[in-house]
């Protein structure tokens, strides 16, 4: 007799046993993944109670983006309900155990590890509350502080766990010059998408030498991920979000495991999402430090002049913001981000979106598939 029992939180899930594909924990993940893609519902069979490979399959499928219904079938106990739910299952079809209300009863109110079903681990909730309080305090104390002072405070607060991110674009020299003066040992992360203008790479080398940057770290896409997602190198033509994901968000997510805070070069006058930037932000995962948030375009120009900073060679050609060559054009409007993803709604690549970075960090690799 099969007892088809839905979880309390997912009992609205559709089910059609005749159409459901079924796999087992013994199957290679690559085969399971291929079957799962495009399937609206997938059943994972637990052939015996002591075989937990079905849990791993579910987690790996969820981490790689499987959005369909996952059903656990086989030798299961009600005590496993909570773990099944955390592994990403929506439904249970136990064919050996009688119906029991215990399937629907939560066993634990909190979890300690992240899981595909999105339950917030207790440690993260505690850390988040402490970080938000710290950020609120820093913003109260340093709302009007200079970029130097904000960088000094941030590198003191997050010693050894802070980095900066630079595109080596038109305004990058300003933030990097402050960093080189105040905390030159701070890692400078550079996302080498493989799509930069040659002028940008030359400019990066020029700034490293001029400012004496000691710790520039180049982050590249994972070669296997890239081969899977963008074998022809033309993904930007059809799906810029996916292209930015594999070339920027994922490499950054992997690197950010080592850091609690990130210094950015964003400014309020960039507009859009950046209009209300505070010097310190907590995004739910990490602290973002925006020492240049309050600078005006005139002040940026003055800093270039005063410090005799070199300009990006394309700045004089009408490019106010420079990223990858397929997605950068000379500006036609007044905004400093104009010219990026021209003709699309897109204004940001996703690297400052904590939900994307966190999702990418949890998706370990596509190497198995
Ligand atoms: Fe791809 Fe364009 Fe994003 Fe660069 S900016 S990663 S080319 S979509």
GROMACS .gro file of N, CA, C and O in nm, residues 51-116:
model
  264
   51UNK      N    1   2.005   0.408   0.332
   51UNK     CA    2   2.070   0.468   0.215
   51UNK      C    3   2.026   0.614   0.201
   51UNK      O    4   1.912   0.641   0.162
   52UNK      N    5   2.117   0.704   0.234
   52UNK     CA    6   2.080   0.847   0.235
   52UNK      C    7   2.114   0.921   0.107
   52UNK      O    8   2.106   1.044   0.103
   53UNK      N    9   2.151   0.848   0.002
   53UNK     CA   10   2.195   0.918  -0.119
   53UNK      C   11   2.085   1.001  -0.185
   53UNK      O   12   2.112   1.097  -0.256
   54UNK      N   13   1.960   0.966  -0.157
   54UNK     CA   14   1.850   1.046  -0.212
   54UNK      C   15   1.851   1.188  -0.160
   54UNK      O   16   1.813   1.283  -0.230
   55UNK      N   17   1.895   1.205  -0.036
   55UNK     CA   18   1.905   1.342   0.020
   55UNK      C   19   2.006   1.423  -0.060
   55UNK      O   20   1.983   1.538  -0.094
   56UNK      N   21   2.122   1.360  -0.088
   56UNK     CA   22   2.227   1.431  -0.162
   56UNK      C   23   2.178   1.468  -0.302
   56UNK      O   24   2.203   1.579  -0.350
   57UNK      N   25   2.109   1.374  -0.367
   57UNK     CA   26   2.059   1.404  -0.501
   57UNK      C   27   1.966   1.526  -0.498
   57UNK      O   28   1.975   1.615  -0.583
   58UNK      N   29   1.878   1.528  -0.399
   58UNK     CA   30   1.782   1.640  -0.391
   58UNK      C   31   1.855   1.772  -0.371
   58UNK      O   32   1.826   1.871  -0.439
   59UNK      N   33   1.951   1.773  -0.279
   59UNK     CA   34   2.024   1.898  -0.253
   59UNK      C   35   2.098   1.943  -0.378
   59UNK      O   36   2.095   2.061  -0.416
   60UNK      N   37   2.165   1.850  -0.444
   60UNK     CA   38   2.243   1.887  -0.563
   60UNK      C   39   2.152   1.938  -0.675
   60UNK      O   40   2.186   2.034  -0.746
   61UNK      N   41   2.036   1.877  -0.691
   61UNK     CA   42   1.943   1.925  -0.794
   61UNK      C   43   1.895   2.066  -0.761
   61UNK      O   44   1.890   2.153  -0.847
   62UNK      N   45   1.859   2.088  -0.635
   62UNK     CA   46   1.810   2.222  -0.597
   62UNK      C   47   1.921   2.326  -0.613
   62UNK      O   48   1.897   2.437  -0.660
   63UNK      N   49   2.043   2.288  -0.572
   63UNK     CA   50   2.154   2.383  -0.583
   63UNK      C   51   2.184   2.418  -0.728
   63UNK      O   52   2.234   2.525  -0.758
   64UNK      N   53   2.153   2.327  -0.819
   64UNK     CA   54   2.179   2.353  -0.961
   64UNK      C   55   2.057   2.408  -1.032
   64UNK      O   56   2.054   2.415  -1.153
   65UNK      N   57   1.957   2.445  -0.955
   65UNK     CA   58   1.847   2.521  -1.013
   65UNK      C   59   1.723   2.442  -1.050
   65UNK      O   60   1.634   2.495  -1.116
   66UNK      N   61   1.713   2.313  -1.011
   66UNK     CA   62   1.591   2.239  -1.044
   66UNK      C   63   1.472   2.298  -0.968
   66UNK      O   64   1.473   2.307  -0.846
   67UNK      N   65   1.372   2.341  -1.043
   67UNK     CA   66   1.258   2.412  -0.982
   67UNK      C   67   1.131   2.327  -0.975
   67UNK      O   68   1.031   2.370  -0.920
   68UNK      N   69   1.134   2.207  -1.033
   68UNK     CA   70   1.013   2.125  -1.035
   68UNK      C   71   0.985   2.064  -0.898
   68UNK      O   72   1.053   2.088  -0.800
   69UNK      N   73   0.878   1.983  -0.895
   69UNK     CA   74   0.840   1.917  -0.770
   69UNK      C   75   0.931   1.798  -0.746
   69UNK      O   76   0.958   1.720  -0.837
   70UNK      N   77   0.980   1.786  -0.625
   70UNK     CA   78   1.061   1.671  -0.587
   70UNK      C   79   0.982   1.585  -0.489
   70UNK      O   80   0.932   1.635  -0.388
   71UNK      N   81   0.972   1.459  -0.521
   71UNK     CA   82   0.895   1.369  -0.435
   71UNK      C   83   0.987   1.259  -0.382
   71UNK      O   84   1.060   1.197  -0.459
   72UNK      N   85   0.982   1.237  -0.253
   72UNK     CA   86   1.060   1.129  -0.192
   72UNK      C   87   0.970   1.006  -0.185
   72UNK      O   88   0.858   1.014  -0.135
   73UNK      N   89   1.019   0.893  -0.234
   73UNK     CA   90   0.940   0.770  -0.228
   73UNK      C   91   1.026   0.659  -0.169
   73UNK      O   92   1.148   0.660  -0.180
   74UNK      N   93   0.961   0.563  -0.104
   74UNK     CA   94   1.034   0.445  -0.059
   74UNK      C   95   1.034   0.427   0.091
   74UNK      O   96   0.938   0.461   0.161
   75UNK      N   97   1.145   0.377   0.139
   75UNK     CA   98   1.157   0.336   0.279
   75UNK      C   99   1.189   0.458   0.366
   75UNK      O  100   1.305   0.491   0.390
   76UNK      N  101   1.086   0.525   0.408
   76UNK     CA  102   1.103   0.651   0.480
   76UNK      C  103   1.027   0.648   0.612
   76UNK      O  104   0.925   0.580   0.624
   77UNK      N  105   1.077   0.723   0.707
   77UNK     CA  106   1.013   0.733   0.838
   77UNK      C  107   0.963   0.875   0.861
   77UNK      O  108   1.025   0.971   0.813
   78UNK      N  109   0.856   0.890   0.936
   78UNK     CA  110   0.807   1.025   0.966
   78UNK      C  111   0.914   1.113   1.030
   78UNK      O  112   0.915   1.233   1.010
   79UNK      N  113   1.004   1.051   1.107
   79UNK     CA  114   1.108   1.131   1.172
   79UNK      C  115   1.200   1.200   1.071
   79UNK      O  116   1.276   1.290   1.105
   80UNK      N  117   1.198   1.155   0.946
   80UNK     CA  118   1.283   1.216   0.843
   80UNK      C  119   1.215   1.333   0.773
   80UNK      O  120   1.274   1.395   0.684
   81UNK      N  121   1.092   1.364   0.813
   81UNK     CA  122   1.017   1.467   0.740
   81UNK      C  123   1.090   1.600   0.735
   81UNK      O  124   1.101   1.664   0.630
   82UNK      N  125   1.143   1.643   0.850
   82UNK     CA  126   1.210   1.773   0.854
   82UNK      C  127   1.333   1.776   0.764
   82UNK      O  128   1.356   1.871   0.690
   83UNK      N  129   1.410   1.667   0.768
   83UNK     CA  130   1.531   1.660   0.687
   83UNK      C  131   1.497   1.656   0.538
   83UNK      O  132   1.564   1.718   0.454
   84UNK      N  133   1.391   1.582   0.504
   84UNK     CA  134   1.349   1.578   0.364
   84UNK      C  135   1.309   1.716   0.314
   84UNK      O  136   1.344   1.757   0.204
   85UNK      N  137   1.237   1.787   0.397
   85UNK     CA  138   1.194   1.921   0.358
   85UNK      C  139   1.315   2.012   0.339
   85UNK      O  140   1.325   2.086   0.242
   86UNK      N  141   1.412   2.003   0.431
   86UNK     CA  142   1.531   2.087   0.419
   86UNK      C  143   1.616   2.048   0.297
   86UNK      O  144   1.686   2.132   0.242
   87UNK      N  145   1.610   1.923   0.256
   87UNK     CA  146   1.686   1.880   0.138
   87UNK      C  147   1.621   1.926   0.009
   87UNK      O  148   1.680   1.914  -0.098
   88UNK      N  149   1.499   1.979   0.019
   88UNK     CA  150   1.435   2.034  -0.101
   88UNK      C  151   1.317   1.955  -0.153
   88UNK      O  152   1.262   1.986  -0.258
   89UNK      N  153   1.276   1.851  -0.079
   89UNK     CA  154   1.159   1.774  -0.123
   89UNK      C  155   1.031   1.851  -0.096
   89UNK      O  156   1.020   1.924   0.004
   90UNK      N  157   0.933   1.832  -0.187
   90UNK     CA  158   0.802   1.893  -0.168
   90UNK      C  159   0.700   1.793  -0.117
   90UNK      O  160   0.604   1.829  -0.050
   91UNK      N  161   0.717   1.665  -0.157
   91UNK     CA  162   0.616   1.565  -0.125
   91UNK      C  163   0.682   1.436  -0.083
   91UNK      O  164   0.798   1.410  -0.117
   92UNK      N  165   0.604   1.356  -0.013
   92UNK     CA  166   0.653   1.223   0.027
   92UNK      C  167   0.551   1.120  -0.020
   92UNK      O  168   0.432   1.142  -0.009
   93UNK      N  169   0.601   1.007  -0.069
   93UNK     CA  170   0.512   0.895  -0.098
   93UNK      C  171   0.578   0.772  -0.036
   93UNK      O  172   0.657   0.704  -0.100
   94UNK      N  173   0.548   0.749   0.090
   94UNK     CA  174   0.606   0.635   0.158
   94UNK      C  175   0.522   0.512   0.128
   94UNK      O  176   0.402   0.512   0.154
   95UNK      N  177   0.584   0.408   0.073
   95UNK     CA  178   0.504   0.290   0.039
   95UNK      C  179   0.519   0.179   0.143
   95UNK      O  180   0.473   0.069   0.122
   96UNK      N  181   0.585   0.209   0.253
   96UNK     CA  182   0.598   0.103   0.354
   96UNK      C  183   0.549   0.145   0.492
   96UNK      O  184   0.528   0.061   0.578
   97UNK      N  185   0.536   0.273   0.516
   97UNK     CA  186   0.496   0.316   0.650
   97UNK      C  187   0.351   0.366   0.648
   97UNK      O  188   0.308   0.426   0.550
   98UNK      N  189   0.277   0.342   0.753
   98UNK     CA  190   0.139   0.389   0.757
   98UNK      C  191   0.132   0.540   0.770
   98UNK      O  192   0.227   0.605   0.814
   99UNK      N  193   0.019   0.594   0.732
   99UNK     CA  194  -0.002   0.738   0.745
   99UNK      C  195   0.014   0.779   0.891
   99UNK      O  196  -0.027   0.709   0.981
  100UNK      N  197   0.076   0.892   0.910
  100UNK     CA  198   0.096   0.939   1.046
  100UNK      C  199   0.098   1.092   1.046
  100UNK      O  200   0.159   1.153   0.958
  101UNK      N  201   0.031   1.152   1.144
  101UNK     CA  202   0.036   1.299   1.150
  101UNK      C  203   0.177   1.350   1.176
  101UNK      O  204   0.205   1.467   1.154
  102UNK      N  205   0.266   1.260   1.220
  102UNK     CA  206   0.404   1.306   1.247
  102UNK      C  207   0.474   1.354   1.121
  102UNK      O  208   0.571   1.428   1.128
  103UNK      N  209   0.428   1.310   1.001
  103UNK     CA  210   0.489   1.362   0.879
  103UNK      C  211   0.476   1.512   0.869
  103UNK      O  212   0.557   1.579   0.807
  104UNK      N  213   0.368   1.566   0.927
  104UNK     CA  214   0.342   1.709   0.909
  104UNK      C  215   0.391   1.792   1.026
  104UNK      O  216   0.377   1.913   1.026
  105UNK      N  217   0.440   1.726   1.128
  105UNK     CA  218   0.478   1.799   1.248
  105UNK      C  219   0.625   1.841   1.238
  105UNK      O  220   0.711   1.755   1.216
  106UNK      N  221   0.657   1.970   1.251
  106UNK     CA  222   0.799   2.009   1.248
  106UNK      C  223   0.872   1.956   1.372
  106UNK      O  224   0.818   1.958   1.482
  107UNK      N  225   0.991   1.906   1.352
  107UNK     CA  226   1.066   1.850   1.465
  107UNK      C  227   1.152   1.955   1.532
  107UNK      O  228   1.175   1.949   1.652
  108UNK      N  229   1.203   2.048   1.455
  108UNK     CA  230   1.290   2.151   1.511
  108UNK      C  231   1.244   2.287   1.462
  108UNK      O  232   1.208   2.303   1.346
  109UNK      N  233   1.249   2.383   1.550
  109UNK     CA  234   1.203   2.517   1.512
  109UNK      C  235   1.313   2.592   1.436
  109UNK      O  236   1.283   2.683   1.359
  110UNK      N  237   1.440   2.556   1.456
  110UNK     CA  238   1.549   2.626   1.390
  110UNK      C  239   1.646   2.526   1.328
  110UNK      O  240   1.657   2.413   1.375
  111UNK      N  241   1.717   2.574   1.227
  111UNK     CA  242   1.819   2.491   1.164
  111UNK      C  243   1.954   2.557   1.188
  111UNK      O  244   1.963   2.678   1.210
  112UNK      N  245   2.059   2.477   1.180
  112UNK     CA  246   2.193   2.533   1.198
  112UNK      C  247   2.274   2.537   1.070
  112UNK      O  248   2.374   2.603   1.063
  113UNK      N  249   2.232   2.463   0.967
  113UNK     CA  250   2.302   2.469   0.839
  113UNK      C  251   2.209   2.529   0.734
  113UNK      O  252   2.088   2.508   0.740
  114UNK      N  253   2.268   2.600   0.633
  114UNK     CA  254   2.184   2.646   0.522
  114UNK      C  255   2.130   2.525   0.447
  114UNK      O  256   2.191   2.418   0.449
  115UNK      N  257   2.017   2.542   0.383
  115UNK     CA  258   1.961   2.430   0.307
  115UNK      C  259   1.885   2.484   0.187
  115UNK      O  260   1.847   2.601   0.184
  116UNK      N  261   1.862   2.397   0.087
  116UNK     CA  262   1.796   2.444  -0.035
  116UNK      C  263   1.656   2.501  -0.012
  116UNK      O  264   1.606   2.577  -0.092
   0.00000   0.00000   0.00000
